XYZ file of C-alpha atoms in Angstrom:
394
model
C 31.066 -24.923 -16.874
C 27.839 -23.719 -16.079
C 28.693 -21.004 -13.469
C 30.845 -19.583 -16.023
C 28.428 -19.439 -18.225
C 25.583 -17.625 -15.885
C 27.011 -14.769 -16.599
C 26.665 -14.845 -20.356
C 22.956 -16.203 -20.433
C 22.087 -13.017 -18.266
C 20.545 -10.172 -20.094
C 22.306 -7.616 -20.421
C 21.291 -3.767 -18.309
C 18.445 -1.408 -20.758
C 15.839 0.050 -20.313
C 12.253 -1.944 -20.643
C 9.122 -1.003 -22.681
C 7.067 0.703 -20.546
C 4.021 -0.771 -21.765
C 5.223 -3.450 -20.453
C 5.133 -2.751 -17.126
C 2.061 -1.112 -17.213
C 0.016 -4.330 -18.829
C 1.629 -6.388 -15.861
C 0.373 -3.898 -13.062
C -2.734 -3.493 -14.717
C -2.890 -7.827 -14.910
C -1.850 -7.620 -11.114
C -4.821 -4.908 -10.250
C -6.964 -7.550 -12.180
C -6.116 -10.181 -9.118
C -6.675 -7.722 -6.371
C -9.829 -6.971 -7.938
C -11.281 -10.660 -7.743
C -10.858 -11.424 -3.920
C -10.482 -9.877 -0.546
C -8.468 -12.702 1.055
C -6.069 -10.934 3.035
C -3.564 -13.191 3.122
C -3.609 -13.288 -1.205
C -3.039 -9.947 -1.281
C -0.785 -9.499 0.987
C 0.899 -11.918 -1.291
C 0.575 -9.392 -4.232
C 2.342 -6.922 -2.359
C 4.544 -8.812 -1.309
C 5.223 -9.446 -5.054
C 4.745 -5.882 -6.328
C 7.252 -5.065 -3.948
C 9.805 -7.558 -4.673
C 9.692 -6.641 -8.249
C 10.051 -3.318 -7.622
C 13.052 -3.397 -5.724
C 14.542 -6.013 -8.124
C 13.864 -3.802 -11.621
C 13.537 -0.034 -10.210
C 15.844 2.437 -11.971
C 17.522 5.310 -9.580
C 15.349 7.719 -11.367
C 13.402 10.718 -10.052
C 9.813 8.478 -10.759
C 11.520 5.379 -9.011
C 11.024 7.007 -5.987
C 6.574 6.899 -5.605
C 6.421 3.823 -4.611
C 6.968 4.536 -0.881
C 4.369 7.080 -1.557
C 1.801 4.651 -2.862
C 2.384 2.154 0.090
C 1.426 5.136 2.329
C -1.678 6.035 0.455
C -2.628 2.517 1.330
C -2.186 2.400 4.045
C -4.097 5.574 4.924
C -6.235 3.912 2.744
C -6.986 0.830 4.481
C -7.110 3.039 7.709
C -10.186 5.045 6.262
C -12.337 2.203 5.628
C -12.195 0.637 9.144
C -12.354 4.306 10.670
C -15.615 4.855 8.574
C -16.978 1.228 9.493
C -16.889 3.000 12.880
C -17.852 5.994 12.387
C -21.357 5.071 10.634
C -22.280 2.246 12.369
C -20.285 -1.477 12.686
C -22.651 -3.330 14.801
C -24.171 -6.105 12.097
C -22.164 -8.853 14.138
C -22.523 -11.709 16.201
C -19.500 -10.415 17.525
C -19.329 -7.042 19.513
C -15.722 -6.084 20.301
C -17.156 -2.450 22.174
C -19.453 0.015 22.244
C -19.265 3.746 21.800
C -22.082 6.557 22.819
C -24.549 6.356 19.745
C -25.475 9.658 18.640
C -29.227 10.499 17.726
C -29.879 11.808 13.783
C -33.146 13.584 12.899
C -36.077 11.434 11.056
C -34.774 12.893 7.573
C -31.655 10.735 8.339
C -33.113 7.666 9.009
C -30.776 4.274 8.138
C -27.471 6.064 9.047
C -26.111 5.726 12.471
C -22.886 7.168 14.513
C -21.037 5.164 16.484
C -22.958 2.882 18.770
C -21.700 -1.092 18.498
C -19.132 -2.373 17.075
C -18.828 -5.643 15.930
C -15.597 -8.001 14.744
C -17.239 -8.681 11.166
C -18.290 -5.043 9.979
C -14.471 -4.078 11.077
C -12.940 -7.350 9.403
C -15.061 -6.447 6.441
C -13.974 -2.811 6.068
C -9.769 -4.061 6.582
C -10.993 -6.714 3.749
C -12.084 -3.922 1.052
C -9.642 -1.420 2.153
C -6.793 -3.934 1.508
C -8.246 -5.022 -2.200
C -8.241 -0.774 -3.015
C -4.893 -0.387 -1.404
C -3.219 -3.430 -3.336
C -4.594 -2.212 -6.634
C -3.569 1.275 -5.725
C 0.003 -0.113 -5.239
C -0.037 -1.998 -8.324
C -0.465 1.689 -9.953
C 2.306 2.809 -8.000
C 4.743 -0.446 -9.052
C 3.809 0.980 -13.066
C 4.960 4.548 -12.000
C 7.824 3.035 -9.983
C 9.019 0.756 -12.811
C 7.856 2.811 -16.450
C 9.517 5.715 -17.212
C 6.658 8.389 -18.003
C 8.390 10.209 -20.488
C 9.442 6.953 -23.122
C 5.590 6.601 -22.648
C 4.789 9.178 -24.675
C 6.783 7.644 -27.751
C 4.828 4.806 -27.232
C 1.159 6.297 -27.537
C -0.512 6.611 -31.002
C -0.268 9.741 -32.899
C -4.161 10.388 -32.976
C -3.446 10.888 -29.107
C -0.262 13.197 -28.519
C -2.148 15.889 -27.052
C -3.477 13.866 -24.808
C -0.034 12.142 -23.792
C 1.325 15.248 -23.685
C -0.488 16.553 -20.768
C -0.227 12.824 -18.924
C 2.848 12.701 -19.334
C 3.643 16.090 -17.723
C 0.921 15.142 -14.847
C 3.014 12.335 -13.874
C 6.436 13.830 -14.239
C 6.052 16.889 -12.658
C 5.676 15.053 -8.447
C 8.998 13.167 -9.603
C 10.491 16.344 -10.554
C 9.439 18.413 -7.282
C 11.381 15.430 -5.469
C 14.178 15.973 -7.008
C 13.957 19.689 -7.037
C 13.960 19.606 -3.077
C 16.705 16.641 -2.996
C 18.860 19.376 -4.909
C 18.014 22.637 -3.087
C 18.132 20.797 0.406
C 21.634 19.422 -1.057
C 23.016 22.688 -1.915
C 21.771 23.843 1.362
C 24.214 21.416 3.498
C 26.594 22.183 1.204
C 26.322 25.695 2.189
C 26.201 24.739 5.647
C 22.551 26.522 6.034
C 21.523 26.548 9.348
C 17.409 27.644 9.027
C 15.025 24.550 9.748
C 11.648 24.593 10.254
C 9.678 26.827 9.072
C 12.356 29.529 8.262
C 13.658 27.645 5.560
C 10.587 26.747 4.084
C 11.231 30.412 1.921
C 15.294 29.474 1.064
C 13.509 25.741 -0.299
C 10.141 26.912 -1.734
C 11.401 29.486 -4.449
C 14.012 27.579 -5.728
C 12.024 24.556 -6.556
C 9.426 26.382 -8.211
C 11.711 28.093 -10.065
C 13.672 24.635 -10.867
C 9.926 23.275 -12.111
C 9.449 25.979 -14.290
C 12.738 26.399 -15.683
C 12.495 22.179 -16.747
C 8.583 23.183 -17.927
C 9.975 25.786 -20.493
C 13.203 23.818 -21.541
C 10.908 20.841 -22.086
C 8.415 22.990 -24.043
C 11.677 24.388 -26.112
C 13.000 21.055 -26.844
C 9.033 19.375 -28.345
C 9.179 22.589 -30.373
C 12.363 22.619 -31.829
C 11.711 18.917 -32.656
C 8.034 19.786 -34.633
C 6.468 17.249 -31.952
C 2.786 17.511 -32.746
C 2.740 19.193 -36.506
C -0.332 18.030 -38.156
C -1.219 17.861 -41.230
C -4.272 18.779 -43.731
C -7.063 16.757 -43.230
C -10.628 17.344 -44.107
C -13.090 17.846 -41.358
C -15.505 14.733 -41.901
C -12.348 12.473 -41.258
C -11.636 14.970 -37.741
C -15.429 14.431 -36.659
C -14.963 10.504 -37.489
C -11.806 9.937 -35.787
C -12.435 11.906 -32.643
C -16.066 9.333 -32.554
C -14.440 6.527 -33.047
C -11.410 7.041 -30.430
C -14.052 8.484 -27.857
C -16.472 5.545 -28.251
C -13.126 3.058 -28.194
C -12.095 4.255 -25.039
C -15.447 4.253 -23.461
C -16.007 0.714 -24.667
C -12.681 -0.092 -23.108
C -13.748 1.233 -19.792
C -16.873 -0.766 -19.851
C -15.273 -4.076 -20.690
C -12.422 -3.319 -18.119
C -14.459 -2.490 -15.413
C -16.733 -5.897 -16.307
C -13.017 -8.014 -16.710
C -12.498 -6.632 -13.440
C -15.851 -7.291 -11.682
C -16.613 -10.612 -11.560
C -20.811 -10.295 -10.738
C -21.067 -7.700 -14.435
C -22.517 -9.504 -17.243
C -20.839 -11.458 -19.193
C -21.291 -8.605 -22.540
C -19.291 -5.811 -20.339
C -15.996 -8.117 -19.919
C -13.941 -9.286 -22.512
C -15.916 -8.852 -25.304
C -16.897 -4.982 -24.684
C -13.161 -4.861 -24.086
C -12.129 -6.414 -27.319
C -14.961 -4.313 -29.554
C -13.648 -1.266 -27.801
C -9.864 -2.206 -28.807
C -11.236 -2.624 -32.000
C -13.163 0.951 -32.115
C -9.946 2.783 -30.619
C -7.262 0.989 -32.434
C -9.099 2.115 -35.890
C -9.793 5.770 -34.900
C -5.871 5.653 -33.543
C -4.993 4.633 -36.932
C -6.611 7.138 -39.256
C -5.938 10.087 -36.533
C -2.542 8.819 -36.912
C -2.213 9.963 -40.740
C -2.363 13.626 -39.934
C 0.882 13.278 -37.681
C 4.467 13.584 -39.440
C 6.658 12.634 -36.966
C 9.721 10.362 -36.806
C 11.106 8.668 -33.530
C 14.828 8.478 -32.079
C 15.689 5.258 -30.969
C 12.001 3.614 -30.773
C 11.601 1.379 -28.142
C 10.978 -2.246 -29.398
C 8.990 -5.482 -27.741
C 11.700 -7.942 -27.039
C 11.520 -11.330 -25.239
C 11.896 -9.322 -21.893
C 8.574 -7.644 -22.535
C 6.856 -10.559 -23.418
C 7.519 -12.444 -20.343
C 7.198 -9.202 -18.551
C 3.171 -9.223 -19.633
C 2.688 -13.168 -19.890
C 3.446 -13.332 -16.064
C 1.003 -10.813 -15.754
C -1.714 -12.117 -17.764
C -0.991 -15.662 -16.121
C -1.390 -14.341 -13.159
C -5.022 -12.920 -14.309
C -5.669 -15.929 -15.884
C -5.579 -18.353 -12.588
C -7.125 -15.768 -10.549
C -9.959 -15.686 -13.351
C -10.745 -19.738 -13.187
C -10.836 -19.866 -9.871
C -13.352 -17.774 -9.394
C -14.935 -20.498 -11.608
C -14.003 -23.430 -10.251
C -13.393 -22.664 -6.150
C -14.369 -18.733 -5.878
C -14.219 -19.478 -1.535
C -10.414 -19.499 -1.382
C -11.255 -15.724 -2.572
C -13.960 -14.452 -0.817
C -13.469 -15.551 2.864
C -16.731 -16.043 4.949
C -17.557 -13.223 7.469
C -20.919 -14.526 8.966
C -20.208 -16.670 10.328
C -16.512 -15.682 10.672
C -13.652 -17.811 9.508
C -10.141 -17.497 9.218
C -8.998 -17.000 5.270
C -7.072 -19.530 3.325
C -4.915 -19.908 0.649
C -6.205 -22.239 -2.338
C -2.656 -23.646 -4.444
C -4.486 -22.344 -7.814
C -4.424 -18.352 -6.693
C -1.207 -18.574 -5.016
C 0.183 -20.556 -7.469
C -0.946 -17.392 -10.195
C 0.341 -14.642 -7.684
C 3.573 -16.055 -7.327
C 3.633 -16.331 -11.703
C 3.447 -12.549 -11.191
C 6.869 -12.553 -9.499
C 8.746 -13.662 -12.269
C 9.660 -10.016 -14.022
C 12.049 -9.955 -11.038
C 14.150 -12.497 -12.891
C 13.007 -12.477 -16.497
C 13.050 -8.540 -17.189
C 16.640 -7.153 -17.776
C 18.319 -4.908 -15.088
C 17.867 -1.615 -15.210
C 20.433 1.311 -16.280
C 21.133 2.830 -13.309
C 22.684 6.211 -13.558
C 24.353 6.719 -10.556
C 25.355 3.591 -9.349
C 28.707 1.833 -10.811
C 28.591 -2.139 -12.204
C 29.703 -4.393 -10.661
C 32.466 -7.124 -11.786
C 32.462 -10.571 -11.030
C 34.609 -12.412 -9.196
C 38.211 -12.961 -10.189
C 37.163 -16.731 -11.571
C 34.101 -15.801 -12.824
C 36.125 -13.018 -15.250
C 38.350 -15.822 -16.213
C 35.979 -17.983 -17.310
C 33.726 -15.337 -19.048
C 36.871 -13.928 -20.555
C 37.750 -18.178 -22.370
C 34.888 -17.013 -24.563
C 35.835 -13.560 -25.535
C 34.448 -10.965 -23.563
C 34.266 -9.939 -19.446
C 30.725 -10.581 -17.884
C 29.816 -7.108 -16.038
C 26.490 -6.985 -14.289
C 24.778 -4.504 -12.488
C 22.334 -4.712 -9.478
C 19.697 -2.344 -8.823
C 19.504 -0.393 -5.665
C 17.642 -1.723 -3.149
């Protein structure tokens, strides 16, 4: 009875708010920022990953996250090369040496090359990894959110701004599939330049493909009136444009102290919340000048809440144990140790999984669902309807 009715309890394929997935990155940057234990977070992107694969549409955007695991990489590569460059010998441990090079007086404190030791290189991998994990939580957001259903989402007071991020982050998606096209119709036409030859038959046509989706998007916000405004006196202008500018920057501050656990206690959560406040009042009267109606809204559902309450879980553990155990976070360097994993951050990382199984599927557009099995339609069909589900590419 209750394999036949697995199929039922499953939600059903749409599209998720993508605020939504946004707050949970944003909750998993949070736990890269509050250690540099390797081995936790190479558990969060382990988990970023996982989720992405599990909830990723087959849209244009789906496709940056392979491009965010490279920039970490690079990333990660940076750090250690430039613990080398300028100087890695603070160690007990020297692993080699390379010719120093002598600087001028002006330039004293900054060495090239010369020793390197095991911790300066150890530490470099360490903070490398904790920028590349919270770049790839970024890059899970862009993977997951679609960037255009964003902009419906944002206040009114702030369209022009959405407008332009919004066409920021859509226009690399676009170029990708602009060249997956052209290069398409190439095979298709069984062209035989490569290299650099048909850099000219790939080039012009995407560019002209970008600015052919440019002016047809431009065509379609103005046809719609997206961003008429209405009369409003200047004193209310000058006050909403203070209050939304000194929101945001108090939301900056608190973030950056949420995120950085040795800030005062006044720049974390409560500069955060008294910039919310600031922002979500200037958002509100800025909002009255706006007529504008919305298509199909996108609406919080019990999907989005346990999409952002396995984020903010996750934050949550992460954030008492740097109060209760904060060495299962910050592994020792001098002397040097080998990192381990406490059950309280692990146990929050792994909260930050659960999206893969609570969020609904997505709507993929070019792949085709998926039936059950021939007993599994038989029992779904006992209650009235056949169970079709639909797995996201991998």
């Amino acid at each position: 009875m209750t394999s036949r009715l697995d199929p039922l309890l499953r939600p059903l394929p749409r599209t998720v708010h993508p605020g939504a997935w946004w707050l949970w990155a944003l909750a998993m940057a949070s736990c890269a920022s509050r250690t540099t234990n390797p081995l936790l977070l190479i558990m969060i992107l382990a988990v970023c990953g996982y989720v992405v694969v599990r909830r990723r549409s087959d849209a244009p955007w789906a496709l940056a996250f392979r491009m965010y695991l490279l920039l970490g990489a690079f990333v990660v590569t940076l750090r250690v090369a430039f613990r080398i460059v300028f100087g890695g010998g603070q160690g007990s441990i020297v692993l080699f040496t390379l010719p120093q090079i002598p600087l001028p007086e002006w330039a004293a404190g900054i060495r090239l090359f010369g020793p390197v030791a095991a911790e300066q290189l150890l530490g470099g991998a360490y903070d490398g990894l904790r920028l590349a994990t919270m770049l790839v939580c970024v890059g899970a957001a862009n993977a997951l959110a679609n960037p255009k259903r964003m902009l419906k989402a944002l206040p009114g007071a702030l369209y022009e701004i959405g407008t332009a991020v919004v066409v920021a982050l859509s226009v690399a998606p676009q170029l990708v599939e602009s060249v997956q096209r052209v290069r398409r119709a190439r095979r298709l036409r069984a062209g035989g330049q490569t290299g650099a030859r048909a850099l000219r038959g790939i080039l012009i046509p995407v560019l002209e493909d970008a600015v052919n989706r440019s002016l047809a998007l431009a065509a379609a916000m103005a046809s719609h009136g997206y961003g008429r405004t209405g009369r409003i006196s200047p004193r209310t202008r000058l006050l909403t444009g203070f209050l939304v500018l000194t929101g945001l920057l108090g939301v900056c501050a608190g973030l950056y102290g949420v995120m950085d656990a040795s800030t005062p206690r006044y720049l974390g959560a409560p500069m955060l919340l008294a910039g919310l406040a600031v922002a979500t009042t200037g958002f509100l009267i800025g909002g009255r000048r706006l007529r504008r109606t919305r298509y199909r809204p996108d609406r919080w559902r019990p999907g989005e809440a346990a999409v952002v309450l396995s984020g903010l879980s996750a934050a949550t553990l992460l954030y008492l144990t740097t109060k209760v155990d904060a060495a299962d976070l910050y592994p020792s360097l001098t002397p040097l140790t080998w990192p381990e994993i406490g059950t309280l951050p692990a146990l929050g990382i792994l909260l930050g999984a659960l999206p893969a199984w609570l969020a609904p599927p997505p709507v993929l557009e070019q792949g085709a669902y998926e039936e059950e099995s021939t007993s599994t339609r038989t029992g779904a069909g006992e209650h009235g309807r056949t169970a079709i589900t639909k797995e996201p590419a991998a």
